[in-house]
mmCIF file of C-alpha atoms and ligand atoms in Angstrom:
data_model
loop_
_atom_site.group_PDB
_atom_site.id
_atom_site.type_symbol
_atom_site.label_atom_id
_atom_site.label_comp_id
_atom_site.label_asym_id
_atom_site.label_seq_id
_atom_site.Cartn_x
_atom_site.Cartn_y
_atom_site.Cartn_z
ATOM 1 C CA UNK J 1 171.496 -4.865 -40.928
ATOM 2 C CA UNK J 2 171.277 -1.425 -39.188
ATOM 3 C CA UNK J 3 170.132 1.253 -41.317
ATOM 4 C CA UNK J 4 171.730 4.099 -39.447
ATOM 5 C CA UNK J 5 174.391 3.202 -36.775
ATOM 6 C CA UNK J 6 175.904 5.913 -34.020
ATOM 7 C CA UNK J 7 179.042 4.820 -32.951
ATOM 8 C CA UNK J 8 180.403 6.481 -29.384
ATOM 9 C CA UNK J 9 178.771 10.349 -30.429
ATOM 10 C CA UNK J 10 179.526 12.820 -28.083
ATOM 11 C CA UNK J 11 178.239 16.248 -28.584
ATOM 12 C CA UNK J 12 179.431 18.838 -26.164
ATOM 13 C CA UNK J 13 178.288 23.097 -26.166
ATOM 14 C CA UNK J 14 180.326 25.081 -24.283
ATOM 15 C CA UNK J 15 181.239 22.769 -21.541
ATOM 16 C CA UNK J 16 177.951 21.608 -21.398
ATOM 17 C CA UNK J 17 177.981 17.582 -22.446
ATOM 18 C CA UNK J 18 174.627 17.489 -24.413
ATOM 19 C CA UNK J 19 175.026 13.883 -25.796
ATOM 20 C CA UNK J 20 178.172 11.014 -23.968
ATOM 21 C CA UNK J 21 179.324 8.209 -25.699
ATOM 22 C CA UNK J 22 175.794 7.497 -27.236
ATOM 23 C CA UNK J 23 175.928 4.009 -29.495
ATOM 24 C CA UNK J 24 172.865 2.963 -31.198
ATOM 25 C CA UNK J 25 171.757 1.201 -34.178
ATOM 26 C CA UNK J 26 168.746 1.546 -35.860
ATOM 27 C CA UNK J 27 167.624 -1.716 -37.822
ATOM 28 C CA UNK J 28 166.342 -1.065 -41.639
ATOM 29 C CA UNK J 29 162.990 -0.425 -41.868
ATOM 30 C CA UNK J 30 162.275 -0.250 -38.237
ATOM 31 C CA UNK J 31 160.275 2.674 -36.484
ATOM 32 C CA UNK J 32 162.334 3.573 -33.653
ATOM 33 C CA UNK J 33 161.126 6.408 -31.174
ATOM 34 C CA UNK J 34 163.553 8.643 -29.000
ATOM 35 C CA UNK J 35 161.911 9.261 -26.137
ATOM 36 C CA UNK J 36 162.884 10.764 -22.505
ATOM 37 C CA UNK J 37 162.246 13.965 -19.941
ATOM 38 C CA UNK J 38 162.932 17.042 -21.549
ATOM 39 C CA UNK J 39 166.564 17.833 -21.879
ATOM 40 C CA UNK J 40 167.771 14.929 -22.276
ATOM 41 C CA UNK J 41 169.377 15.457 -25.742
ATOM 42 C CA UNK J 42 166.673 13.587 -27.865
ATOM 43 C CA UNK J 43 166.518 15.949 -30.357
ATOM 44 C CA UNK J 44 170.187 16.561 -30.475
ATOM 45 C CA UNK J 45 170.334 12.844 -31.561
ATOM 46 C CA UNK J 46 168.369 13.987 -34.299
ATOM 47 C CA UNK J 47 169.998 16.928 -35.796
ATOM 48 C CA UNK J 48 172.988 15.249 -35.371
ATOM 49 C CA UNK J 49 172.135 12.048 -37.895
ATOM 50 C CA UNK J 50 170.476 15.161 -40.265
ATOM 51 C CA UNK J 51 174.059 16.976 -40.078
ATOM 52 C CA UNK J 52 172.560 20.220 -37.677
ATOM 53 C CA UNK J 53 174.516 19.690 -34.348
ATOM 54 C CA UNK J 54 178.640 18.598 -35.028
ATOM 55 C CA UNK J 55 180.177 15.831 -32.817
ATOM 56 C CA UNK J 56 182.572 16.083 -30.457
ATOM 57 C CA UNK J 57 183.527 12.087 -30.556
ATOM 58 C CA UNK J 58 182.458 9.163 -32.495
ATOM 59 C CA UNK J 59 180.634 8.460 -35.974
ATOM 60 C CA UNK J 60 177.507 8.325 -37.459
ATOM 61 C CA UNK J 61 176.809 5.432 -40.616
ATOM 62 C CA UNK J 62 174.054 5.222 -43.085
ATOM 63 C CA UNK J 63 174.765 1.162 -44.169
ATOM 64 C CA UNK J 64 178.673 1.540 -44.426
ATOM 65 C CA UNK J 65 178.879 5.037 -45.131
ATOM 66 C CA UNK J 66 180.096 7.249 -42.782
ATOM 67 C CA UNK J 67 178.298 11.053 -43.414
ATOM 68 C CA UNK J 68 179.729 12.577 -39.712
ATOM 69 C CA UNK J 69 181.421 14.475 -41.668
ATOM 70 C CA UNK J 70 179.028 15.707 -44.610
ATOM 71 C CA UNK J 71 176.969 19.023 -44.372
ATOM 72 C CA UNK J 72 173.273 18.371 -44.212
ATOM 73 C CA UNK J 73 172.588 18.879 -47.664
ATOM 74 C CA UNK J 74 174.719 15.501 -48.718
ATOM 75 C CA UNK J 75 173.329 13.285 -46.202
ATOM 76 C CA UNK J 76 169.978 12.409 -48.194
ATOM 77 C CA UNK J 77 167.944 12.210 -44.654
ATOM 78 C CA UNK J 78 165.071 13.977 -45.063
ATOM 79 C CA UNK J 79 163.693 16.008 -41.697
ATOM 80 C CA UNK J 80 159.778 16.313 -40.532
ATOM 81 C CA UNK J 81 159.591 19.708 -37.884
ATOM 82 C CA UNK J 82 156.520 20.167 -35.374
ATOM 83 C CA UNK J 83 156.453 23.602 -37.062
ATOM 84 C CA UNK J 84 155.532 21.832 -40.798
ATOM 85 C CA UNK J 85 158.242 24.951 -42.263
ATOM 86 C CA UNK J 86 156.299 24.675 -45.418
ATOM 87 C CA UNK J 87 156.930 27.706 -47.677
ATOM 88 C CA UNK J 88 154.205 29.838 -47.395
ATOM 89 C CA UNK J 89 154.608 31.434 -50.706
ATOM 90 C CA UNK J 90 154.171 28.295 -52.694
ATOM 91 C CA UNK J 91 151.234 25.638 -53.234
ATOM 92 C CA UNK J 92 150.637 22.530 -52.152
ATOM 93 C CA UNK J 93 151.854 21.077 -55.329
ATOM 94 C CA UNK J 94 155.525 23.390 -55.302
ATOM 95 C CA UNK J 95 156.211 22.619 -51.864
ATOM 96 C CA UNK J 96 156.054 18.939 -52.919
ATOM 97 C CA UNK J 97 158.255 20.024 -56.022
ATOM 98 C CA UNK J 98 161.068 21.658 -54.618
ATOM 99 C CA UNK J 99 163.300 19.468 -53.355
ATOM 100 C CA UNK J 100 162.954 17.261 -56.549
ATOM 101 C CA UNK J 101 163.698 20.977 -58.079
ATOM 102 C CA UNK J 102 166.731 21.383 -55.922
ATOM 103 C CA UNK J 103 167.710 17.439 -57.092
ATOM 104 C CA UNK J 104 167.923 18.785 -60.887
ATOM 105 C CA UNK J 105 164.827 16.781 -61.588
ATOM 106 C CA UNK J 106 162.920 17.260 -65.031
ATOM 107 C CA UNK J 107 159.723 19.097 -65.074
ATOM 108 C CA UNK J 108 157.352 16.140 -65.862
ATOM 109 C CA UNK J 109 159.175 13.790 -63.330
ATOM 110 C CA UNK J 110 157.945 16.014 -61.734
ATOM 111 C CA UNK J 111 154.859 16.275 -62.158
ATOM 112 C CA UNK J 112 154.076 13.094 -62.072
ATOM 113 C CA UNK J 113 156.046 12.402 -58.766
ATOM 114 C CA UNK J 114 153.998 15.244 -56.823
ATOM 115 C CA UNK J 115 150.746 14.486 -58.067
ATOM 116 C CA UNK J 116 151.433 10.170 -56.890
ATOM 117 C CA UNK J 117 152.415 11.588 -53.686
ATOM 118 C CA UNK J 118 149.849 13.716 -53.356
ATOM 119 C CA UNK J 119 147.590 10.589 -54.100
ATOM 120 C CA UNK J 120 148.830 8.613 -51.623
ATOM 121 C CA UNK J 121 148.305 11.622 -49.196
ATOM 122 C CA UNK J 122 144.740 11.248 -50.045
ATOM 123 C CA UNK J 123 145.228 15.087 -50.741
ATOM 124 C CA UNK J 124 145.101 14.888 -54.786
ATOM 125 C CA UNK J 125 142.402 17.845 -54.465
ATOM 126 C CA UNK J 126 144.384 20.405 -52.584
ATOM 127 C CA UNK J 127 146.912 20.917 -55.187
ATOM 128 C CA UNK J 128 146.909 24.257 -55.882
ATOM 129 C CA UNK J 129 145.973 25.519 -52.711
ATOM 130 C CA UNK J 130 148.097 27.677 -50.824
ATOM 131 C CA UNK J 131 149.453 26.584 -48.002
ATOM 132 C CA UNK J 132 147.717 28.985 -45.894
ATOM 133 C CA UNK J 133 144.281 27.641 -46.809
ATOM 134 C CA UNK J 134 145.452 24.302 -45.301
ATOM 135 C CA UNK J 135 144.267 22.641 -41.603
ATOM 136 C CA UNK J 136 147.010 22.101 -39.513
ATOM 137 C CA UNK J 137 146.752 18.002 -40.180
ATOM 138 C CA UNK J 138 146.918 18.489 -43.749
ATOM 139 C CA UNK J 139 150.057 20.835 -43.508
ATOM 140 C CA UNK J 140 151.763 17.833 -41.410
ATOM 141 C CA UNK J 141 151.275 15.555 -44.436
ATOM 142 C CA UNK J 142 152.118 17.973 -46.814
ATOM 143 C CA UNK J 143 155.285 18.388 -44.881
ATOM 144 C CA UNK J 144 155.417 14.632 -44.694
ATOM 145 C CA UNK J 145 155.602 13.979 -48.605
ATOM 146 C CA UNK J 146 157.667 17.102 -49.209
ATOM 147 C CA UNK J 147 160.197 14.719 -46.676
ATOM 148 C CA UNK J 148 159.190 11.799 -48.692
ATOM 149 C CA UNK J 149 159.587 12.717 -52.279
ATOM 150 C CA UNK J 150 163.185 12.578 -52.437
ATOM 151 C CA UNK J 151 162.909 8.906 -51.505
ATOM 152 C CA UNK J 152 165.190 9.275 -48.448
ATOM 153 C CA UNK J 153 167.030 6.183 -46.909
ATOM 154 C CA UNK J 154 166.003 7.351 -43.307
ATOM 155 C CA UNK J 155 163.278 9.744 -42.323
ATOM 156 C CA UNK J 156 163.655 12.072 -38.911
ATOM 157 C CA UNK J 157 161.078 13.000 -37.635
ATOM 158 C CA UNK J 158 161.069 15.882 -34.633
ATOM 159 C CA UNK J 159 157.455 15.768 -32.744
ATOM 160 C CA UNK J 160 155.747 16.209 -35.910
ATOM 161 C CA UNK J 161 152.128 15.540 -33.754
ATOM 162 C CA UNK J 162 152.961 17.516 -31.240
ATOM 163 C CA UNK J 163 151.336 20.971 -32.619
ATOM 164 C CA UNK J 164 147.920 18.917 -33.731
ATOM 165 C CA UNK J 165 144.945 18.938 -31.609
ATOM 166 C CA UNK J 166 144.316 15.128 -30.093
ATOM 167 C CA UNK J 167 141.635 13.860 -32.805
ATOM 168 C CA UNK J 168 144.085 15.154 -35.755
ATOM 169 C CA UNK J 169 146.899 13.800 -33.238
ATOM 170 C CA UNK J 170 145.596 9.876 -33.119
ATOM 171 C CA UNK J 171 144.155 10.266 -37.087
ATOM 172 C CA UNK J 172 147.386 10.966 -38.094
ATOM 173 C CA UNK J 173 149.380 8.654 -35.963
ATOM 174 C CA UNK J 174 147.999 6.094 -37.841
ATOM 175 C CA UNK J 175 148.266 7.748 -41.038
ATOM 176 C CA UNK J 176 152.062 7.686 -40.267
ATOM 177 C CA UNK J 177 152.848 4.231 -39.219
ATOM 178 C CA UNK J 178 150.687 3.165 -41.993
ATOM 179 C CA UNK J 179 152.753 5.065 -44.810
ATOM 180 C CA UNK J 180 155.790 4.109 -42.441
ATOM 181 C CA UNK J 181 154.811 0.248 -43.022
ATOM 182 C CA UNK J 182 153.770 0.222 -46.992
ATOM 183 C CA UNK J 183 157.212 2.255 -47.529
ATOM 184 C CA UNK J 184 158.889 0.218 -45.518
ATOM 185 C CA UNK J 185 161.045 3.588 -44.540
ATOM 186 C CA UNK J 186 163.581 3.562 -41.573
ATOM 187 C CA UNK J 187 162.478 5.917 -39.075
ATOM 188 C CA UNK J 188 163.695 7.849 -36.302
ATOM 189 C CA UNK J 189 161.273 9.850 -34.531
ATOM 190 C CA UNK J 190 161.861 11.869 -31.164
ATOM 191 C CA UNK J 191 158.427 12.428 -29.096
ATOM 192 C CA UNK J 192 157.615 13.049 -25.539
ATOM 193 C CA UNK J 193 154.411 11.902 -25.767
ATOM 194 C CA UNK J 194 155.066 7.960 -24.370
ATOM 195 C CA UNK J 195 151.696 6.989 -25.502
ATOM 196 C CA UNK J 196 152.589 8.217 -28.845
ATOM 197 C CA UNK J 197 156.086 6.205 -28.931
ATOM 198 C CA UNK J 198 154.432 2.931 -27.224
ATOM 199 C CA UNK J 199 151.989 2.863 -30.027
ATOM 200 C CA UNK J 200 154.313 3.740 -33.276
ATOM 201 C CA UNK J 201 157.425 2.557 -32.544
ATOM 202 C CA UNK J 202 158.365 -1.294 -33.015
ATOM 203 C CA UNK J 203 161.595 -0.091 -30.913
ATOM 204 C CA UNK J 204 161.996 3.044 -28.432
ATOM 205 C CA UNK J 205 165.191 4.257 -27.761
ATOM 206 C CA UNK J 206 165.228 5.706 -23.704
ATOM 207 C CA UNK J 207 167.176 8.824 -22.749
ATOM 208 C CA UNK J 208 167.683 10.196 -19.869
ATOM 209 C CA UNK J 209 171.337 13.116 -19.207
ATOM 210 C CA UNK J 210 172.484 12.902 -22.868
ATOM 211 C CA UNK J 211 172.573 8.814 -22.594
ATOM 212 C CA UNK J 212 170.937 5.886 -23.936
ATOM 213 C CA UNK J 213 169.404 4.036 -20.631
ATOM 214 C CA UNK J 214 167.499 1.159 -22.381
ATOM 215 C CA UNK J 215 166.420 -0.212 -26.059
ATOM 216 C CA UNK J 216 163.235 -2.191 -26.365
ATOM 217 C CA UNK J 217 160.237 -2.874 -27.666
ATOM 218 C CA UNK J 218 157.337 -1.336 -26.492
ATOM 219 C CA UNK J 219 155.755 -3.811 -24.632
ATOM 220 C CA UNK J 220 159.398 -4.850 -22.465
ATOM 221 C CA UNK J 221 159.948 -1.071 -21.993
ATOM 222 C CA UNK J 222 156.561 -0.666 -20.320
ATOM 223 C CA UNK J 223 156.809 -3.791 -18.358
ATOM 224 C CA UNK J 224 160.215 -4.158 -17.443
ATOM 225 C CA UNK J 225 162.057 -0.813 -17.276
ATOM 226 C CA UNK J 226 165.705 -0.900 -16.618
ATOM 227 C CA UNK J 227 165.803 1.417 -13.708
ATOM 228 C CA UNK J 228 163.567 3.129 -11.253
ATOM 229 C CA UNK J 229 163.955 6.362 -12.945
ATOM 230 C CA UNK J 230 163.023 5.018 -16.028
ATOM 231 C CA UNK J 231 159.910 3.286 -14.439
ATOM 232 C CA UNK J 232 158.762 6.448 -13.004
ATOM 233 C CA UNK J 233 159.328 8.130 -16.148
ATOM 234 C CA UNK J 234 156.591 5.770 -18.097
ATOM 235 C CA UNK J 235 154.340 6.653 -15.035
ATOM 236 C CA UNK J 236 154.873 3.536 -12.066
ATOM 237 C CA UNK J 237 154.166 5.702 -9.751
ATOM 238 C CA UNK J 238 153.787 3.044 -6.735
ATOM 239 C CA UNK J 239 156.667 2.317 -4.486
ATOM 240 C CA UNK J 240 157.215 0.150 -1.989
ATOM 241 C CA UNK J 241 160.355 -0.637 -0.072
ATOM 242 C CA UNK J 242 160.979 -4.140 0.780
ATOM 243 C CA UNK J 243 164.604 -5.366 2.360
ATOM 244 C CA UNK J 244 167.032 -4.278 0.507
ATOM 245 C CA UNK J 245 165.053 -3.517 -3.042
ATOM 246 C CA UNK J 246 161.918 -1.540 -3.766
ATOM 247 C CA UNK J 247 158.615 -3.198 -5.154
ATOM 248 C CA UNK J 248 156.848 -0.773 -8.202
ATOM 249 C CA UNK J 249 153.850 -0.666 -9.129
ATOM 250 C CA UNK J 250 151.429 0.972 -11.238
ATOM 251 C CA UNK J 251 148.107 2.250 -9.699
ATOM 252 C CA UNK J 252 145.960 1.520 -12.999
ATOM 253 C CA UNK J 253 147.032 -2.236 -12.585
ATOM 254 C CA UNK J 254 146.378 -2.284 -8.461
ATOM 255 C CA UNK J 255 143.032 -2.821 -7.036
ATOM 256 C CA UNK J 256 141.287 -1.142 -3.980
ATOM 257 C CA UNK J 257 138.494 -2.330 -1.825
ATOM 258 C CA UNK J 258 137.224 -4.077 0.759
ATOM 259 C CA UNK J 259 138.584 -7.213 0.049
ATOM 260 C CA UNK J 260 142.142 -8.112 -1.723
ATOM 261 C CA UNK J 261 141.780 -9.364 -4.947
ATOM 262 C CA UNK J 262 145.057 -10.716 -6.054
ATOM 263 C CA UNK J 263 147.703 -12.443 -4.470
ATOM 264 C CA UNK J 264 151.086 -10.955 -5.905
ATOM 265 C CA UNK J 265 150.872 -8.492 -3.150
ATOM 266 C CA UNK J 266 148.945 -7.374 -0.768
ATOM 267 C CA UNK J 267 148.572 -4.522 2.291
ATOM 268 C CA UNK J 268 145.908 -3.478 4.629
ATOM 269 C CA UNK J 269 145.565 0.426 4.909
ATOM 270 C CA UNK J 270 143.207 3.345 5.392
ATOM 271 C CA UNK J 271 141.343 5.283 2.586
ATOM 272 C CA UNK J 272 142.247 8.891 2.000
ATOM 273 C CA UNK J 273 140.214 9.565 -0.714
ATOM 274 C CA UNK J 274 138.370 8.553 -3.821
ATOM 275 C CA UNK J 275 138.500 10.324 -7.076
ATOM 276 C CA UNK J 276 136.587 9.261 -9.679
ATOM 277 C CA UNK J 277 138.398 8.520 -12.893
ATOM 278 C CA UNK J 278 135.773 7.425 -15.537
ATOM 279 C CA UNK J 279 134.898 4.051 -15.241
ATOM 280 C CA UNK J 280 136.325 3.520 -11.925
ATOM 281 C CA UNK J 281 137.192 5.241 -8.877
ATOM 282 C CA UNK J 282 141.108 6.337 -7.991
ATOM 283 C CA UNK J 283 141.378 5.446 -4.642
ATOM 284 C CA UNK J 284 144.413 6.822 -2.316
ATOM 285 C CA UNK J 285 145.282 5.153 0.782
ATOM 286 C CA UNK J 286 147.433 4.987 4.142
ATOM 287 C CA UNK J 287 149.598 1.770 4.158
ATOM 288 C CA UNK J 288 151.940 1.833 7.475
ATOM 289 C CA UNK J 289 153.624 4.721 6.765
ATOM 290 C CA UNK J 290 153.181 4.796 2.692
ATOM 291 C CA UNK J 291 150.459 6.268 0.402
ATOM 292 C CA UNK J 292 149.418 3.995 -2.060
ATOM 293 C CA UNK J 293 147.000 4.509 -4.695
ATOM 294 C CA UNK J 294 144.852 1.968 -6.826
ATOM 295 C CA UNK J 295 142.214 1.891 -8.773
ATOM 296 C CA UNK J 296 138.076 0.401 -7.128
ATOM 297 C CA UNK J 297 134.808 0.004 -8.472
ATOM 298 C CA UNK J 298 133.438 1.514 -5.764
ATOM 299 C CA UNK J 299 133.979 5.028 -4.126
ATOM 300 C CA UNK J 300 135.757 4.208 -0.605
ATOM 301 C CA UNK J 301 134.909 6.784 2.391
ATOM 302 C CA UNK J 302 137.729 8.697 3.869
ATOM 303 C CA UNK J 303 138.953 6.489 6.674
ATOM 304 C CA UNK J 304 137.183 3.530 5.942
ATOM 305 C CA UNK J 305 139.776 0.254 6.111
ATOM 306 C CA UNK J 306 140.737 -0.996 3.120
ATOM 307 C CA UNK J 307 143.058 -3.822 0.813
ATOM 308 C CA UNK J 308 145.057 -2.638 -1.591
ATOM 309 C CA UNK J 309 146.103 -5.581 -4.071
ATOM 310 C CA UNK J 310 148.030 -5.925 -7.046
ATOM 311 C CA UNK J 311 148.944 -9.233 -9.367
ATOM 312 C CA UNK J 312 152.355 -10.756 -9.708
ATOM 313 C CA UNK J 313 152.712 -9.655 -13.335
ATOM 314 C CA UNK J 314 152.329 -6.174 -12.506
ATOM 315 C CA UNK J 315 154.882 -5.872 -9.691
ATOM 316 C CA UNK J 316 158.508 -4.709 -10.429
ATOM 317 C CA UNK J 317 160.950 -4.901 -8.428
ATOM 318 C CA UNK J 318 164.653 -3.088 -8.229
ATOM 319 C CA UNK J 319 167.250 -2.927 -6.040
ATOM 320 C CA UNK J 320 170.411 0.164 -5.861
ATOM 321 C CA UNK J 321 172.915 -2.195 -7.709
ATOM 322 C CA UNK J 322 170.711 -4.509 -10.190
ATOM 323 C CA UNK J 323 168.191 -3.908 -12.675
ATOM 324 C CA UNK J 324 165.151 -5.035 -12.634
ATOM 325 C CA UNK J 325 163.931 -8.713 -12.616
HETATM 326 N N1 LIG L 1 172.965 25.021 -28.986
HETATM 327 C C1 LIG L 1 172.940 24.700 -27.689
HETATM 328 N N2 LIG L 1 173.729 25.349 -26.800
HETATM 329 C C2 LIG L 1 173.710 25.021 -25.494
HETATM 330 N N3 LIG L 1 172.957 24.049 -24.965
HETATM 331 C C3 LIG L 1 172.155 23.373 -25.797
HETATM 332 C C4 LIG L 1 172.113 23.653 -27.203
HETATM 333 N N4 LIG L 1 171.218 22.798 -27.762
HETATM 334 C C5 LIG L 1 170.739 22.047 -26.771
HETATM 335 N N5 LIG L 1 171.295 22.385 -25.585
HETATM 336 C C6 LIG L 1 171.016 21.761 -24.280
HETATM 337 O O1 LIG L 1 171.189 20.377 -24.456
HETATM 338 C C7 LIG L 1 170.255 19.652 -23.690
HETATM 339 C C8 LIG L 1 169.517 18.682 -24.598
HETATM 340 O O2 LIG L 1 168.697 19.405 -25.491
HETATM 341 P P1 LIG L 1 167.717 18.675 -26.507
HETATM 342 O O3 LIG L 1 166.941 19.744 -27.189
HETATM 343 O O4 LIG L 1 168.484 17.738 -27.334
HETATM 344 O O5 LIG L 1 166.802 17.877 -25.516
HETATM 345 P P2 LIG L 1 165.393 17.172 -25.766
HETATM 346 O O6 LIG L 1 165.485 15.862 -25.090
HETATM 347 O O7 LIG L 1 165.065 17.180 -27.212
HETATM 348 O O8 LIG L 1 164.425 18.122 -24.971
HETATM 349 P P3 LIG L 1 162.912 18.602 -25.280
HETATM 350 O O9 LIG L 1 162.054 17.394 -25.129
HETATM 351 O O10 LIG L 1 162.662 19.617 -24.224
HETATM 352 O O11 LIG L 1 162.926 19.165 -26.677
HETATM 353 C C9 LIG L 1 169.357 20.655 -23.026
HETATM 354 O O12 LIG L 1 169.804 20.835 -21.704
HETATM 355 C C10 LIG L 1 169.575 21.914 -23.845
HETATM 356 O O13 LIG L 1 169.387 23.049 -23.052
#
């Protein structure tokens, strides 16, 4: 059963038409990634489900309930910013309180509610610290279990990496899809960072103009986009016209050199140049009237002949009316 289910939303600002006629369901306990160029309304999506940006058209569900029309406060999804907006003038341990404080809940409830979460947080000895005395990681997870506390039925989550430096970044991706997991939490997560959403999300959610262009799993998003755009998007950056359709590629999965290697396809051309990219050598080159790049063992010399090759499972191929194969 989906969790949270957006039925036909429209948003429109102005006469600007920010989200059309998006429909999506998000299955329970899933972690499902928005993800898409900039301005493509991902985290419009997002404040819409938490109650922040008003539809135009359509409905929003959290199991049967419909909450399009309840203010934030009433929706019980709780909301993880890139910016942590801890309060400042509070501890660790009263950040974590406060929403159970808003909720009515009784002093030792609590207690003993902040100081579990701040045990799971592996953060049990920051307690009283103020908030400015924190690193920039630990805010995020304070910010985290502030969002978690309240037991939530679906957790948003807008780039909350995207202000950590990388080590922090990949420590606490993990962090994440490991609470994610043991709570077994529905999450929605927007993120430009496609690494980030190939390796969190069991489902990502593609946007592109304020619409939904393809649901899938990691894996059959990277390897079978629906479109061309969308294959450039996750970085295919090889193209190749052939009849009536266009063969894509992506240079990290296409070899250079002096002989092909694989059989899928294959072209004769010139070398350009050779970069070296750690562990191997980026190699451009002149095919006909293309420029192709792939990746060699071996620096090539500018001019030198060359075969660029790639395997069959690493072509894709579209045409202008079909998706891909
Ligand atoms: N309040 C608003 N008034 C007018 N236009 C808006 C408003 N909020 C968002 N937009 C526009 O809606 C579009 C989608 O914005 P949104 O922030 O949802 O995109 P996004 O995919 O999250 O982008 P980014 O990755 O850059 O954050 C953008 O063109 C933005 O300029």
């Amino acid at each position: 059963m989906a969790a949270l289910e957006l039925e036909n939303v429209s948003i429109r600002i102005g006469q600007a038409r920010i989200l059309n006629d998006v429909s999506l369901q998000v299955p329970a306990g899933s972690f499902t990634c928005l993800l898409g160029p900039s301005g493509c309304g991902k985290t419009t999506l997002l404040r819409s489900v938490a109650g922040f940006a008003p539809l135009s058209a359509g409905d929003i569900r959290i199991g049967d309930r419909s909450i399009a029309g309840l203010p934030p406060e009433r929706r019980e999804t709780a909301m993880v910013f890139q910016s942590y907006a801890l309060w400042p003038h509070m501890n660790v341990g009263e950040n974590l309180a406060y929403p159970l404080k808003l909720r009515g809940v009784s002093r030792g409830e609590r207690e003993r509610r902040v100081a579990a979460m701040l045990e799971r947080l592996d953060l049990a000895h920051c307690a009283k610290r103020p908030i400015g005395a924190l690193s920039g990681g630990q805010r995020q997870r304070i910010a985290l279990g502030r969002a978690l506390i309240i037991d939530p039925p679906i957790l948003l989550l807008d780039e909350p990496l995207s202000n950590l430096d990388a080590a922090i970044r990949r420590t606490l991706r993990t962090e994440l899809r490991d609470l994610q997991r043991r709570l077994g939490i529905t999450t929605l997560m927007v993120t430009h960072d496609q690494e980030e959403a190939l390796s969190l999300a069991d489902r990502i959610v593609l946007m592109r103009d304020g619409r939904i262009i393809q649901v899938a799993d990691p894996e059959t998003l990277y390897t079978a986009p629906a479109d061309l755009d969308t294959a450039r998007f996750l970085g295919v950056d090889n193209l190749v016209p052939e009849g009536g359709a266009t063969l894509a590629f992506r240079s990290t999965q296409a070899h250079a050199g002096p002989r092909a290697l694989h059989a899928g396809l294959r072209r004769q051309g010139r070398v350009i140049d050779s970069t070296y990219a750690g562990g191997a050598w980026r190699i451009r080159l002149a095919v006909a009237e293309l420029e192709l790049t792939a990746m060699g063992e071996a620096s090539l010399a500018a001019g030198t002949p060359a075969w660029i090759s790639v395997p069959d499972h690493a072509l894709m191929r579209f045409d202008a009316h079909r998706d891909a194969a």
